[in-house]
Coordinates of C-alpha atoms and ligand atoms in Angstrom, one line a residue:
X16 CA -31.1 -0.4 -29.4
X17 CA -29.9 2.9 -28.6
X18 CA -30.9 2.2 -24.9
X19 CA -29.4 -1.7 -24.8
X20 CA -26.2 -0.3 -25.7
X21 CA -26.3 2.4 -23.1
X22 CA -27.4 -0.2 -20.6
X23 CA -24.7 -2.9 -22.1
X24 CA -21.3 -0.1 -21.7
X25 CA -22.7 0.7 -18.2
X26 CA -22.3 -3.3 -17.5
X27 CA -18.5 -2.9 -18.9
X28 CA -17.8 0.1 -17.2
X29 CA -18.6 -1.1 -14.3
X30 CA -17.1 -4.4 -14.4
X31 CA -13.7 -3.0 -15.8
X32 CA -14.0 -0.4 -12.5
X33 CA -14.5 -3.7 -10.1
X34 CA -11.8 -5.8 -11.9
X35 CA -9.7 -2.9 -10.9
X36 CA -10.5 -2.5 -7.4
X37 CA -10.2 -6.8 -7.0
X38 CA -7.3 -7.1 -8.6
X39 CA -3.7 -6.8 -7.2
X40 CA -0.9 -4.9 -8.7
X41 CA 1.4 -5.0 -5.8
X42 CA 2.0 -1.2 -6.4
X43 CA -1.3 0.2 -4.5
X44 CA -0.1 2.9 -2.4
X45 CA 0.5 1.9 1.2
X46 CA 1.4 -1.8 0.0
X47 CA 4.4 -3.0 1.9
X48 CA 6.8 -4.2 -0.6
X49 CA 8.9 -6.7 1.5
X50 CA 6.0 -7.5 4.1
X51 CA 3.9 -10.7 3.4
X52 CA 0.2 -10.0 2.0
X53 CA -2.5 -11.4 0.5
X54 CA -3.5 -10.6 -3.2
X55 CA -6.6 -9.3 -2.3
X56 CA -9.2 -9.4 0.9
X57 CA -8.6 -9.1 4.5
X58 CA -5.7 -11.4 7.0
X59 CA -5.4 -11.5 10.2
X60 CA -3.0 -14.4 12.1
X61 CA -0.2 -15.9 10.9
X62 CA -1.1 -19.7 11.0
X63 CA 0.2 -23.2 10.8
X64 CA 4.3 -21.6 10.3
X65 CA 6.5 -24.8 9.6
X66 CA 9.4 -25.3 7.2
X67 CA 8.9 -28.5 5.2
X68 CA 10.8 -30.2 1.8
X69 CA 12.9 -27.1 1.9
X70 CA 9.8 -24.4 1.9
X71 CA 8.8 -22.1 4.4
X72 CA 4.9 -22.1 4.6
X73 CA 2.8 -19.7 5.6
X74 CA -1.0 -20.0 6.1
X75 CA -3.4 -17.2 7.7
X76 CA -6.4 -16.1 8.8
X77 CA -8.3 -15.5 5.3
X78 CA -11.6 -14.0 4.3
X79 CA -11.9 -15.1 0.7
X80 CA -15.0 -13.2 -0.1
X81 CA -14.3 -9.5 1.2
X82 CA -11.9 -7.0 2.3
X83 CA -13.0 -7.2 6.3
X84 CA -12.7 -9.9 8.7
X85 CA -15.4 -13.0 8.0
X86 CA -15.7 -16.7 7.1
X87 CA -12.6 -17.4 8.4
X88 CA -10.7 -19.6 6.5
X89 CA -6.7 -20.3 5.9
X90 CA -5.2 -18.6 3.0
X91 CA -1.5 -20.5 2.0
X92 CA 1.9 -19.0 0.4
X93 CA 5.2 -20.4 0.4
X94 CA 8.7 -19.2 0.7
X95 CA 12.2 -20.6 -0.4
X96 CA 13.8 -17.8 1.3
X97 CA 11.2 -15.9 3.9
X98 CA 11.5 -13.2 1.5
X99 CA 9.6 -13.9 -1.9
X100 CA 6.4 -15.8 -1.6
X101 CA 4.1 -17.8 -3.9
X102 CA 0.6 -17.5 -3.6
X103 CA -1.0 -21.1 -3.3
X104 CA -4.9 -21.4 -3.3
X105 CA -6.7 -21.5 -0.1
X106 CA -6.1 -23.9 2.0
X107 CA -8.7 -24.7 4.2
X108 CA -12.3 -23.3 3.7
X109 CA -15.1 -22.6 6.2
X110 CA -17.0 -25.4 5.8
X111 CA -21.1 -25.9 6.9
X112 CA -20.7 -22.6 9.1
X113 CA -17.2 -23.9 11.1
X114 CA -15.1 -21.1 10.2
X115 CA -11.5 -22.3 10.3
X116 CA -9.7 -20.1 13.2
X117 CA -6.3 -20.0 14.2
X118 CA -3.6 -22.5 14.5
X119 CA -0.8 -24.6 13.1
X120 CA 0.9 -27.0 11.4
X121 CA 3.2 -30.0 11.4
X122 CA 5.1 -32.4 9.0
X123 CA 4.0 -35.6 10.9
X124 CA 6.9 -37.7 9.0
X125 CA 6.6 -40.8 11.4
X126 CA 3.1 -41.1 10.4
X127 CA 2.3 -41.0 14.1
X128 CA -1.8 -39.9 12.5
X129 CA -1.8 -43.2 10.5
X130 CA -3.1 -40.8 8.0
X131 CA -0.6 -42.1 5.6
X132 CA -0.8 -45.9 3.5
X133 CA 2.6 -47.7 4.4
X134 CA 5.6 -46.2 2.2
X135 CA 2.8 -43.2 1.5
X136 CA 3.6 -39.4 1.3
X137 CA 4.2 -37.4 4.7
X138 CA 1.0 -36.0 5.8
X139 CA 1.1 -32.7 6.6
X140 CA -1.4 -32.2 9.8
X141 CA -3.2 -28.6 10.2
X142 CA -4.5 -28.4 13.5
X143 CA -6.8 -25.6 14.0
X144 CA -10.1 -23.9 16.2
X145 CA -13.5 -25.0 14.5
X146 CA -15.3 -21.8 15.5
X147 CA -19.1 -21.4 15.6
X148 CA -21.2 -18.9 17.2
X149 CA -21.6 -21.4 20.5
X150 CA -18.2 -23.5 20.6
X151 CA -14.8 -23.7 19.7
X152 CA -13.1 -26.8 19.3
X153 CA -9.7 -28.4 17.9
X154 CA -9.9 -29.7 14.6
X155 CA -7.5 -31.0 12.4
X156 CA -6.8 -31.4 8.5
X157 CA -4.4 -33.1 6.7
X158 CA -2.2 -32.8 2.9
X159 CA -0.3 -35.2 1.3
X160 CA 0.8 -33.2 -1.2
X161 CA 2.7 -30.7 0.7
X162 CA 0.3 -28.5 1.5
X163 CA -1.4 -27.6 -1.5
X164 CA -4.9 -30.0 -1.0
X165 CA -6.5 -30.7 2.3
X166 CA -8.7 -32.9 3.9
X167 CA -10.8 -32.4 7.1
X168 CA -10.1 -35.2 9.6
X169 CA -13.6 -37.1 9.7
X170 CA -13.7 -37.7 13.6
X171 CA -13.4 -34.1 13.9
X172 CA -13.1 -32.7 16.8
X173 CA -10.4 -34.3 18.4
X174 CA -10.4 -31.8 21.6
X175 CA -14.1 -30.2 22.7
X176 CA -14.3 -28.7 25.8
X177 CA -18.2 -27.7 24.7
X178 CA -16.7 -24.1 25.4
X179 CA -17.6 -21.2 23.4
X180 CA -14.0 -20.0 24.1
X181 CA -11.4 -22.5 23.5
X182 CA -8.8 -21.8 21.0
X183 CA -5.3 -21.2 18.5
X184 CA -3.1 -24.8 19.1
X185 CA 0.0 -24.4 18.7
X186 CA 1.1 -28.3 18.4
X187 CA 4.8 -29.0 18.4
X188 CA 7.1 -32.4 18.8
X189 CA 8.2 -33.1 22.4
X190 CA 11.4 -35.4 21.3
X191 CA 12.5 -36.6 24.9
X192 CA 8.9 -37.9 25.8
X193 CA 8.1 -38.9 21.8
X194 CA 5.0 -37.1 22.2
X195 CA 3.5 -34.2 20.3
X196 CA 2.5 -31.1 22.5
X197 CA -0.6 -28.6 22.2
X198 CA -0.7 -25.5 23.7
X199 CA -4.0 -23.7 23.5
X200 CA -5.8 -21.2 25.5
X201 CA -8.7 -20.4 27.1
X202 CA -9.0 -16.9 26.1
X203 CA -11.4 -15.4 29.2
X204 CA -9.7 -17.2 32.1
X205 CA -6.3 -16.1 30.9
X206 CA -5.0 -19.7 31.2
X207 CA -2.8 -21.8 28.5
X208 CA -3.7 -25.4 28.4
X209 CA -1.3 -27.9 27.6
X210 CA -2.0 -31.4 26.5
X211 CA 0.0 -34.6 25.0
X212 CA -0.7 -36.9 22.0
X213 CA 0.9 -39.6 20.5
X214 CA -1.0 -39.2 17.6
X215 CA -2.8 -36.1 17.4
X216 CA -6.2 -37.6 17.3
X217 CA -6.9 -37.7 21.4
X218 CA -5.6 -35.7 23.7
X219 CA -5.0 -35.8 27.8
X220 CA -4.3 -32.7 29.8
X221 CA -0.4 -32.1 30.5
X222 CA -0.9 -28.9 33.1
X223 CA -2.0 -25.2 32.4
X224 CA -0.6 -22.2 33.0
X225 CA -2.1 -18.7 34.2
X226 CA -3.2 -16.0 34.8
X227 CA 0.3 -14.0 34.8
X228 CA 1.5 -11.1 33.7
X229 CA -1.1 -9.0 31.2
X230 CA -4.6 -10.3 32.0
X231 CA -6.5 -6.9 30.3
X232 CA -7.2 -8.4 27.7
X233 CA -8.6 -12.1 26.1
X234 CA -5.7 -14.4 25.8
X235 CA -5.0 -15.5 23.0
X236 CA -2.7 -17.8 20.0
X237 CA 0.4 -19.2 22.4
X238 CA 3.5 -20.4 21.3
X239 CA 6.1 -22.3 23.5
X240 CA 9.4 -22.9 21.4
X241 CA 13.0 -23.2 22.5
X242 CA 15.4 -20.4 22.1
X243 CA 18.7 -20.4 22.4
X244 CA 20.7 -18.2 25.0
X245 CA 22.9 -15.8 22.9
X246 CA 26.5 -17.1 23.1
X247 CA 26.2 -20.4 25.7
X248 CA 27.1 -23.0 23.4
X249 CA 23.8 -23.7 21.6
X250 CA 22.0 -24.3 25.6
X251 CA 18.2 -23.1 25.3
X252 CA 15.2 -22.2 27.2
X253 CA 11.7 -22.4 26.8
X254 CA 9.7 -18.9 25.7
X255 CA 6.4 -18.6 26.2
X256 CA 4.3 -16.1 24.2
X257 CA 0.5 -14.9 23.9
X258 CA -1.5 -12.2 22.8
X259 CA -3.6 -9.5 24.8
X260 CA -5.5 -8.5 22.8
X261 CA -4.1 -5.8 21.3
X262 CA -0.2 -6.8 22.8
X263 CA 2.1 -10.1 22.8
X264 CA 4.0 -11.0 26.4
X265 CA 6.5 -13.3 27.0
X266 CA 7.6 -15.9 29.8
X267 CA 11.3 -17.5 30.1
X268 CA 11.4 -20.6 31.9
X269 CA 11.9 -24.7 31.3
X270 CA 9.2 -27.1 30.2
X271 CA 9.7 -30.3 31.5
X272 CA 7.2 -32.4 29.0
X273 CA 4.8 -31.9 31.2
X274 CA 4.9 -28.3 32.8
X275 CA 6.1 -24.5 32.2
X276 CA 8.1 -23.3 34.5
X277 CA 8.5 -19.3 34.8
X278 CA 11.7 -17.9 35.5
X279 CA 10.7 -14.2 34.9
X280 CA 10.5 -11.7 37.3
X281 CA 6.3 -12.1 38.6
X282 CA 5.7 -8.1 38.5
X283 CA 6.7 -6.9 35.2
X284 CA 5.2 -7.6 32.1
X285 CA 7.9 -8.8 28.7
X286 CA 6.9 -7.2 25.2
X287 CA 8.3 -8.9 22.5
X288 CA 6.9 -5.8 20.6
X289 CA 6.4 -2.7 22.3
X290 CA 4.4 -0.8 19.2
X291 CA 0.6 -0.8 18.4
X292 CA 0.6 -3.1 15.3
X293 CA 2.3 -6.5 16.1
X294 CA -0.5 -9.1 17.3
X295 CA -0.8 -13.1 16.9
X296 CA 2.9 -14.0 16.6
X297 CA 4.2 -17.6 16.3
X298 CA 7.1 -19.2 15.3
X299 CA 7.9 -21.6 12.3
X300 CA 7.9 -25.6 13.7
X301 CA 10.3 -27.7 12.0
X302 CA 13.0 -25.6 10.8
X303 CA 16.7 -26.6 9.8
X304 CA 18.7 -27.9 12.9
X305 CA 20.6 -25.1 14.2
X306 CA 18.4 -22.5 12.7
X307 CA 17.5 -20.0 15.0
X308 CA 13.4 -19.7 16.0
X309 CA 11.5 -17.3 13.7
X310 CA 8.7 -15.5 14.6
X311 CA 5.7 -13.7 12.3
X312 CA 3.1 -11.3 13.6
X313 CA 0.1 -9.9 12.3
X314 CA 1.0 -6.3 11.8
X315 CA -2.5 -4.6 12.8
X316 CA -4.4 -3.9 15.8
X317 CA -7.7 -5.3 16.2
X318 CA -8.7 -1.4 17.6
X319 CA -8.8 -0.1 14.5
X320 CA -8.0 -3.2 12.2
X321 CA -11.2 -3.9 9.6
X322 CA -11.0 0.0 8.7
X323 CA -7.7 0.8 8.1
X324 CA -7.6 2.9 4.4
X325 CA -6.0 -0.2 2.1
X326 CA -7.8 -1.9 -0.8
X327 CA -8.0 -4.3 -2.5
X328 CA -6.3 -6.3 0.4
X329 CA -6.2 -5.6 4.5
X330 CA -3.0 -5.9 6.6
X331 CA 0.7 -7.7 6.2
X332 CA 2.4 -10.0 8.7
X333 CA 5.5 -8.1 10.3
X334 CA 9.1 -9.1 9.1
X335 CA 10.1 -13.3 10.0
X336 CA 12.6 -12.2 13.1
X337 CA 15.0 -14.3 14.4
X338 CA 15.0 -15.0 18.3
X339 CA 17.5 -15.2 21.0
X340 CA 17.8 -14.8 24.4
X341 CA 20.2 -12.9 26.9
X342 CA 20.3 -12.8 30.8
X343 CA 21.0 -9.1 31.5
X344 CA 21.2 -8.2 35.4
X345 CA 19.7 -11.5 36.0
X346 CA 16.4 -11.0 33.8
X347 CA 16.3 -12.9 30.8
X348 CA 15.2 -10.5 27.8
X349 CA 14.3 -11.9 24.1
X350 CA 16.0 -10.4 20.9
X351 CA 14.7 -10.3 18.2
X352 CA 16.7 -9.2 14.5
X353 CA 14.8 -9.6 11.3
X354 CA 15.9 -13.2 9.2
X355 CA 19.2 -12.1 7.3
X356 CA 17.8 -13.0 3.9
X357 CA 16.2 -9.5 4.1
X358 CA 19.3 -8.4 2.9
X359 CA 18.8 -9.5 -0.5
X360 CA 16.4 -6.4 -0.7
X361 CA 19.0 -3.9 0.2
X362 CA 19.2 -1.3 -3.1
X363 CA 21.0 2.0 -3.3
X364 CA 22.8 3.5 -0.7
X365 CA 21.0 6.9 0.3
X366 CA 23.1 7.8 3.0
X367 CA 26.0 7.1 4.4
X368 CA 27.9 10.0 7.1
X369 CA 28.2 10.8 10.6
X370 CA 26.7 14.2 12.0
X371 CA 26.0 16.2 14.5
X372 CA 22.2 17.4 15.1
X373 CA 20.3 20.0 17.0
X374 CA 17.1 20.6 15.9
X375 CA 15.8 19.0 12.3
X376 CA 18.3 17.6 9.5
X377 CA 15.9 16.9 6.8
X378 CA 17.4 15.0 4.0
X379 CA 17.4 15.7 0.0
X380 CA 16.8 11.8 -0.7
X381 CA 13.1 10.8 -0.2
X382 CA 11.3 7.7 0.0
X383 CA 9.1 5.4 1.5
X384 CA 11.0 2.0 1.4
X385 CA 13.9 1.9 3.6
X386 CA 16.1 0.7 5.3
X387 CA 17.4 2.8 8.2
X388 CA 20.8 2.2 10.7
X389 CA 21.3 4.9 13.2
X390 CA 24.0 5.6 16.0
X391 CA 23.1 8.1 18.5
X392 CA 24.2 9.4 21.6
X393 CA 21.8 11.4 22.9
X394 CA 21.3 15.1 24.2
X395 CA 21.3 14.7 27.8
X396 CA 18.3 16.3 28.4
X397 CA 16.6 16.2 25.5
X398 CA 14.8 13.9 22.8
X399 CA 16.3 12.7 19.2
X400 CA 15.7 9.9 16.7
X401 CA 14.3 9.8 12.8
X402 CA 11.6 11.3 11.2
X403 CA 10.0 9.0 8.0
X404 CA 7.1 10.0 5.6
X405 CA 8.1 13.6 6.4
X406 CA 6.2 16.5 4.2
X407 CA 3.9 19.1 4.5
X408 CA 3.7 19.3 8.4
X409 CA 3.3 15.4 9.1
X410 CA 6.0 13.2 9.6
X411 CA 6.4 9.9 12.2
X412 CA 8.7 9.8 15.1
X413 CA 11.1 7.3 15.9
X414 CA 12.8 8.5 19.2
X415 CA 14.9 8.6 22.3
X416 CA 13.8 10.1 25.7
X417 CA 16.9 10.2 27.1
X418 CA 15.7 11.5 30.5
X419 CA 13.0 9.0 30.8
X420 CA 15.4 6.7 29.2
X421 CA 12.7 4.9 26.8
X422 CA 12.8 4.8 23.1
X423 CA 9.2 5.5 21.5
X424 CA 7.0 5.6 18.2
X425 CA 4.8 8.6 17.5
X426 CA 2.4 8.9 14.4
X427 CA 0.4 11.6 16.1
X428 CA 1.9 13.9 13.1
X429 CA 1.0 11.8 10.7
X430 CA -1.7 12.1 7.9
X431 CA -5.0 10.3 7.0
X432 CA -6.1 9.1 10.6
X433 CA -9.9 9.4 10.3
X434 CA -10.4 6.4 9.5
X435 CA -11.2 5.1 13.0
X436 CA -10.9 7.2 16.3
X437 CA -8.9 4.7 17.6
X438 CA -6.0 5.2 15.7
X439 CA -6.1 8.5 16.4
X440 CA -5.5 7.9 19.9
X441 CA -3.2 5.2 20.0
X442 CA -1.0 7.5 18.2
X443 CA 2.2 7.1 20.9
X444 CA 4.1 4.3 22.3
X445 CA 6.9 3.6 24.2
X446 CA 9.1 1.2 25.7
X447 CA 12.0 0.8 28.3
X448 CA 15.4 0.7 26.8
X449 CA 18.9 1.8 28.5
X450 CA 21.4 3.4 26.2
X451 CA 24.2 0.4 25.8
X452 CA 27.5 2.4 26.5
X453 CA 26.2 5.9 26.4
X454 CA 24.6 4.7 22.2
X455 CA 21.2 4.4 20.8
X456 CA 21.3 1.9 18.4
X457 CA 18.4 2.1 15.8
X458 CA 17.7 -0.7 12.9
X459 CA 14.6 0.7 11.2
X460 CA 12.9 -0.9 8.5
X461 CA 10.3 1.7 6.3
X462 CA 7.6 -0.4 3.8
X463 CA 5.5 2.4 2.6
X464 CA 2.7 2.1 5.5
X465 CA 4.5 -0.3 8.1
X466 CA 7.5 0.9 10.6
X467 CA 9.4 -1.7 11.9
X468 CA 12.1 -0.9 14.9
X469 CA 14.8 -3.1 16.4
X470 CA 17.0 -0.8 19.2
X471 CA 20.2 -1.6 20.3
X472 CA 20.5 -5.1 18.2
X473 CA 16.8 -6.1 19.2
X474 CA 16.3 -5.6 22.7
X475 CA 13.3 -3.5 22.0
X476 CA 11.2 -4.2 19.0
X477 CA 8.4 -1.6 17.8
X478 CA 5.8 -2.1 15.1
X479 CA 3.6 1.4 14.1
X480 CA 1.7 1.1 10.4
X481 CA 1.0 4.7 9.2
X482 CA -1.0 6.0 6.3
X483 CA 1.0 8.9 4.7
X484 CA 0.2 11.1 2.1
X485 CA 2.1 10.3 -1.4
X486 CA 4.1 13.6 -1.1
X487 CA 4.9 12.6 3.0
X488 CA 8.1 10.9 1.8
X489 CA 11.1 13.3 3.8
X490 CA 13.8 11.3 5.8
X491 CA 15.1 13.5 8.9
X492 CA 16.9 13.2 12.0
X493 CA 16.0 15.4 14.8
X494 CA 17.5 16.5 18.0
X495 CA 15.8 18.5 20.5
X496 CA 16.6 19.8 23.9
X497 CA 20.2 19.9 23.0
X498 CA 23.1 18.4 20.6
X499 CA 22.8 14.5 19.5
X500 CA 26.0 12.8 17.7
X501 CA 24.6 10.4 14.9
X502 CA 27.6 7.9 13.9
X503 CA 27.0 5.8 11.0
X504 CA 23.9 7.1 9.4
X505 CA 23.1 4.5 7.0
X506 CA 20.2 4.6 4.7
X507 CA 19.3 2.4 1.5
X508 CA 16.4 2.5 -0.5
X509 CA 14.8 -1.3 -0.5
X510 CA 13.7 -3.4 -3.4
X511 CA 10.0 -4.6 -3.9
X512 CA 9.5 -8.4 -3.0
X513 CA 6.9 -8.5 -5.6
X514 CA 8.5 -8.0 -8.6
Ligands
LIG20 C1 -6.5 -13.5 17.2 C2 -7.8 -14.2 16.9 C3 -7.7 -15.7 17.3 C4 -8.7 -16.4 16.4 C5 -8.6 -15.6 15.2 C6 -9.9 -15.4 14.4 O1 -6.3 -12.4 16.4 O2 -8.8 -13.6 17.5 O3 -7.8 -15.9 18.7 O4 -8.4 -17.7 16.3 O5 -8.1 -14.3 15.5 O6 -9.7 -14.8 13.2

């Protein structure tokens, strides 16, 4: 008896430990608290992104059994704002061994599919890679019930190269030519594919474009979306985007219903994040007329991604940014400025002065949920930003170079890297950005482990997740090599979208 019960509070001990570890509370340390992520297990891409009935959806790559990347399958939330989401059962399951891969998603209100009875509900139409150990093919799925049950189209495949790589649609409307558009790459050849359908269910080869610009890596998950030039009377262009893997690049051009055209310079390659963690983004299909594109990453790094120190879940999706675009010195360059309704997360004020700097200005105020608004200009010769998660020797590094004239992330000085070696070595990155009249502009955004930065009004965007201690939580700004002049330093504590 003695010996049952032993044996029988083991049983509860240990299930009360694992209910612990499986369940969410939303106040894990490192949890972003205005980033998107799952309850529990690992995510990867951002899938099927389209605004429908007044909800912005957002399905990703889901493992629904464990806390690392596996049976692939599309975990669902929704969104009235892009700030606060509901948690929706999975969506689409892997199915007898197809794992559900990337892709998207469309509202298909003229019934174009035939999915739906006359006078039925709007089928909403996933289109995704079918992924097995041999091929990869396009598959599609369809709700009539807004998203929240599926079924898998029965004449599945509808696109099968009998290629092992062949993958991530992206499938938008094509108005002028009343067709619906896929673009879809083939990862290893560095080529996007583009094909028409008048009803998603067969498909016929448009044109392809490729290899250009980053080719180090598999291509992978494109998007082409319109976006409109910043102050030219609503006129657009067409953006292309892809992952490297472990980058995004971009293309500016026109797309004539049958063709991209590139209008960016051949040599240089366009970042639409120049940090290590922003991977996989697309934008939401569908949205409002007038609304400005939005675009989600997956804020991790495949280089280090299935070991990174959170649990019960694995990775967030980056902040919903809104695009635009600008010709400067006849390049065009994207922007990118996180959605407004971020806002509504805006607590106390922290900080609010202007001040000179040499050396390290450590602040009283400490936290790791922030938001940060800096104006610098610059020691001539020297280097100057923000510290975040300061304490105890570590800190990360949001900075200026103002002699190489490049703004950077650093999280070399930052604690708990062991997890994988190859965090430890992508600890520094940088990217090109000229002071706009002699000022820095910095528009941080500080979620316990993920750094978002958007320089001088979101020419240069930087992603960096970091894994600080619970006492790292200093604010600074620095200055070395000589003086900097910070105007407006504005900091605010931000809310918890979970609450
Ligand atoms: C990109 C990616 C996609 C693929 C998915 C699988 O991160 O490799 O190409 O569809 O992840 O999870």
């Amino acid at each position: 008896m003695k010996n049952l019960l032993a044996v029988l509070s083991i049983i509860v001990f240990v299930n009360i430990i694992s209910a612990q570890t499986n369940t969410a509370t939303y106040r894990e340390q490192y949890r972003p608290q205005f980033h998107f992520s799952p309850q529990v297990n690992w995510t990867n891409d951002p899938n099927g992104l389209v605004y429908y009935k007044g909800k912005y959806h957002i399905f990703y790559q889901y493992n629904p059994y464990e806390n690392k990347w596996g049976h692939m399958s599309w975990g669902h939330a929704t969104s009235n704002d892009l700030v606060h989401w509901q948690h929706l059962p999975v969506a689409l399951k892997e199915d007898k061994g197809i794992m559900i891969f990337s892709g998207s998603c469309v509202a298909d209100v003229n019934n174009t599919t035939g999915f739906a009875k006359p006078g039925g509900p709007t089928p909403m139409v996933a289109m995704y890679t079918g992924h097995t150990e041999t091929n990869q093919s396009q598959q599609i799925a369809y709700s009539f019930n807004g998203g929240n049950t599926w079924k898998k189209y029965w004449h599945n495949p509808v696109l099968d190269l009998q290629k092992k790589d062949f993958r991530d649609p992206k499938v938008f409307w094509y108005a002028p030519k009343k067709y619906w558009v896929m673009a879809v790459v083939l990862p290893n050849e560095h080529k996007v594919q583009f094909y028409q359908s008048k009803n998603m269910l067969s498909w016929v080869l448009l044109s392809e474009f490729g290899p250009a610009g980053d080719i180090s890596g598999v291509w992978e998950c494109p998007d082409l979306l319109q976006v409109p030039i910043a102050n030219a009377g609503g006129r657009k262009k067409w953006v292309l985007t892809m992952s490297i893997s472990t980058a995004m690049q971009y293309f500016v051009g026109e797309f004539d219903g049958v063709k991209f055209s590139n209008e960016s310079l051949p040599n240089k390659i366009y970042r639409p994040d120049f940090g290590p963690d922003y991977y996989a983004g697309i934008s939401y299909n569908q949205l409002p007329t007038g609304a400005k594109p939005v675009m989600i990453g997956w804020a991790n790094n495949w280089q280090y991604a299935n070991d990174i120190p959170t649990s019960p879940w694995k990775s967030a999706m980056s902040l919903p940014r809104e695009l635009t675009l600008k010709k400067e010195n006849n390049e065009w360059l994207l922007f990118q400025q996180p959605a407004a309704n971020i806002d509504k997360l805006k607590g106390d004020t922290l900080v609010d002065e202007s001040v000179l700097v040499n050396a390290v200005k450590m602040y009283d105020t400490k936290s790791t949920q922030l938001e940060v608004l800096v104006e610098a200009q610059p020691a001539a010769n020297g280097t100057c930003g923000v510290q975040l998660a300061a304490g105890n020797g570590h800190y990360a590094e949001i900075g200026y170079d103002a002699v190489a004239q490049k703004l950077y992330v650093d999280r070399s000085h930052t604690a708990n890297q062991g997890f994988n070696k190859n965090f430890a070595k992508l600890s520094r990155y940088e990217a090109p950005l000229a002071l706009k009249k002699g000022l820095l502009k910095l528009h941080i955004f500080f979620d316990n482990s993920i750094i978002e930065v958007f320089a001088n009004d979101g020419e240069a965007v930087m992603t960096m997740q970091i894994f600080p201690d619970k006492t790292d939580n200093g604010i600074a700004l620095f200055s070395n090599g000589g003086t900097s002049t910070f105007s407006n330093v504005k900091i605010w504590n931000m809310k918890s979208a979970w609450n």
